[in-house]
Structures are given as C-alpha cells and as structure tokens.
Amino acid sequence: KALEREREELNEKEAKQKQQLQEEQKQEAARLAAEADAQREEIERRRQELQNLEAARDDILARKMEEERRFTSELQKWAEQQQEELRKHREELHALEAEREEMLKK
C-alpha cells in the first residue's frame, strides 16, 4: 500500500510537472506569437512609410520635370521671338541700305 501511495504521489508529481511544462510552453508560444505580431506590424509600418516616401519622391520628380518642360518651352518661345526680331531688323537694315544706295545714285 505504501508503494502504491508512493506511486500515486510520483504520478501526481509527474502530472503536475507535465502541466507546469505545458503551461510554460503555452506562455512561451504566446510570447513568441506576440513578438511575431509586433514584428509584422513594424514591417507593415515601415513598408507604408517607404511607399509614402516613394510617392513623395515621384511627386517631386514630376513637378521638377514639369518645371523644366515649362522653362524649356518659355526659353524656346523667347528664342523664337528674338530670331523674329533679328529677322525684322535685318529686313529694315537691308531696306535702309537699299534706300541709301538709291539716294546715292541720284
């Protein structure tokens, strides 16, 4: 009978140890799951931050390209106006030279 009681006590002790080990394993699993969740959230936050930075960069590049296009267009218009004025001045100069030659012939 004493052996049987000892065996029961050992079985109970073993069962308690198993239960304690299972509880510790559950707690460790829960801690690891929480840590994994936190890491996933951090990865998602950083991914979103990267997307926002990329979108801002793209906006800046698009604005810069538009400014350059506008500047180039305005510069081209100015150059065309200057060429037209130069052409007019040359025509006036030729007309004045022709007029001068006519006057000199007389």
Coordinates of C-alpha atoms in Angstrom, one line a residue:
K1 CA 0.0 0.0 0.0
A2 CA 2.8 2.4 0.8
L3 CA 4.3 1.6 -2.6
E4 CA 1.0 2.3 -4.3
R5 CA 0.7 5.6 -2.5
E6 CA 4.3 6.5 -3.4
R7 CA 3.5 5.6 -7.0
E8 CA 0.4 7.8 -6.9
E9 CA 2.3 10.7 -5.4
L10 CA 5.0 10.2 -8.1
N11 CA 2.3 10.1 -10.8
E12 CA 0.7 13.3 -9.3
K13 CA 4.1 15.0 -9.1
E14 CA 4.8 13.9 -12.7
A15 CA 1.4 15.1 -13.9
K16 CA 2.0 18.5 -12.1
Q17 CA 5.4 18.8 -13.7
K18 CA 3.9 18.0 -17.2
Q19 CA 1.1 20.5 -16.6
Q20 CA 3.6 23.1 -15.5
L21 CA 5.8 22.4 -18.5
Q22 CA 2.8 22.6 -20.8
E23 CA 1.8 25.9 -19.2
E24 CA 5.3 27.3 -19.7
Q25 CA 5.3 26.1 -23.3
K26 CA 1.9 27.9 -23.8
Q27 CA 3.3 31.1 -22.3
E28 CA 6.4 30.9 -24.5
A29 CA 4.3 30.2 -27.6
A30 CA 2.1 33.2 -26.7
R31 CA 5.1 35.4 -26.1
L32 CA 6.6 34.4 -29.5
A33 CA 3.3 34.9 -31.2
A34 CA 3.0 38.4 -29.7
E35 CA 6.6 39.2 -30.8
A36 CA 5.9 38.0 -34.3
D37 CA 2.8 40.2 -34.4
A38 CA 4.8 43.2 -33.3
Q39 CA 7.4 42.5 -35.9
R40 CA 4.7 42.1 -38.6
E41 CA 3.2 45.4 -37.5
E42 CA 6.7 47.1 -37.6
I43 CA 7.3 45.7 -41.1
E44 CA 4.0 46.9 -42.3
R45 CA 4.6 50.4 -40.8
R46 CA 8.0 50.6 -42.5
R47 CA 6.5 49.4 -45.8
Q48 CA 3.9 52.1 -45.6
E49 CA 6.5 54.7 -44.7
L50 CA 8.6 53.6 -47.7
Q51 CA 5.6 53.8 -50.0
N52 CA 4.9 57.3 -48.7
L53 CA 8.5 58.4 -49.3
E54 CA 8.5 56.9 -52.8
A55 CA 5.2 58.7 -53.6
A56 CA 6.7 62.0 -52.3
R57 CA 9.8 61.4 -54.4
D58 CA 7.7 60.7 -57.5
D59 CA 5.7 63.9 -56.9
I60 CA 8.8 65.9 -56.6
L61 CA 10.3 64.4 -59.7
A62 CA 7.1 65.0 -61.7
R63 CA 7.0 68.7 -60.5
K64 CA 10.6 69.2 -61.4
M65 CA 10.1 67.7 -64.9
E66 CA 7.0 69.9 -65.4
E67 CA 9.0 73.0 -64.3
E68 CA 11.9 72.0 -66.7
R69 CA 9.4 71.4 -69.5
R70 CA 7.8 74.8 -68.9
F71 CA 11.1 76.6 -68.7
T72 CA 12.3 74.9 -71.9
S73 CA 9.1 75.9 -73.6
E74 CA 9.4 79.5 -72.4
L75 CA 13.0 79.6 -73.4
Q76 CA 12.2 78.3 -76.9
K77 CA 9.4 80.9 -77.3
W78 CA 11.8 83.7 -76.2
A79 CA 14.5 82.4 -78.7
E80 CA 11.9 82.3 -81.5
Q81 CA 10.9 85.9 -80.6
Q82 CA 14.5 87.0 -80.6
Q83 CA 15.0 85.3 -84.0
E84 CA 11.9 87.0 -85.4
E85 CA 13.1 90.4 -84.1
L86 CA 16.5 89.8 -85.6
R87 CA 14.9 89.0 -89.0
K88 CA 12.9 92.2 -88.9
H89 CA 15.9 94.3 -88.0
R90 CA 17.8 92.7 -90.9
E91 CA 15.0 93.4 -93.3
E92 CA 14.9 97.0 -92.0
L93 CA 18.6 97.3 -92.4
H94 CA 18.5 95.9 -96.0
A95 CA 15.7 98.3 -96.8
L96 CA 17.7 101.2 -95.3
E97 CA 20.8 100.2 -97.3
A98 CA 18.8 99.9 -100.5
E99 CA 17.3 103.3 -99.8
R100 CA 20.7 104.8 -99.1
E101 CA 22.0 103.3 -102.4
E102 CA 19.1 104.8 -104.3
M103 CA 19.8 108.2 -102.7
L104 CA 23.5 107.9 -103.6
K105 CA 22.6 107.1 -107.2
K106 CA 20.6 110.3 -107.5

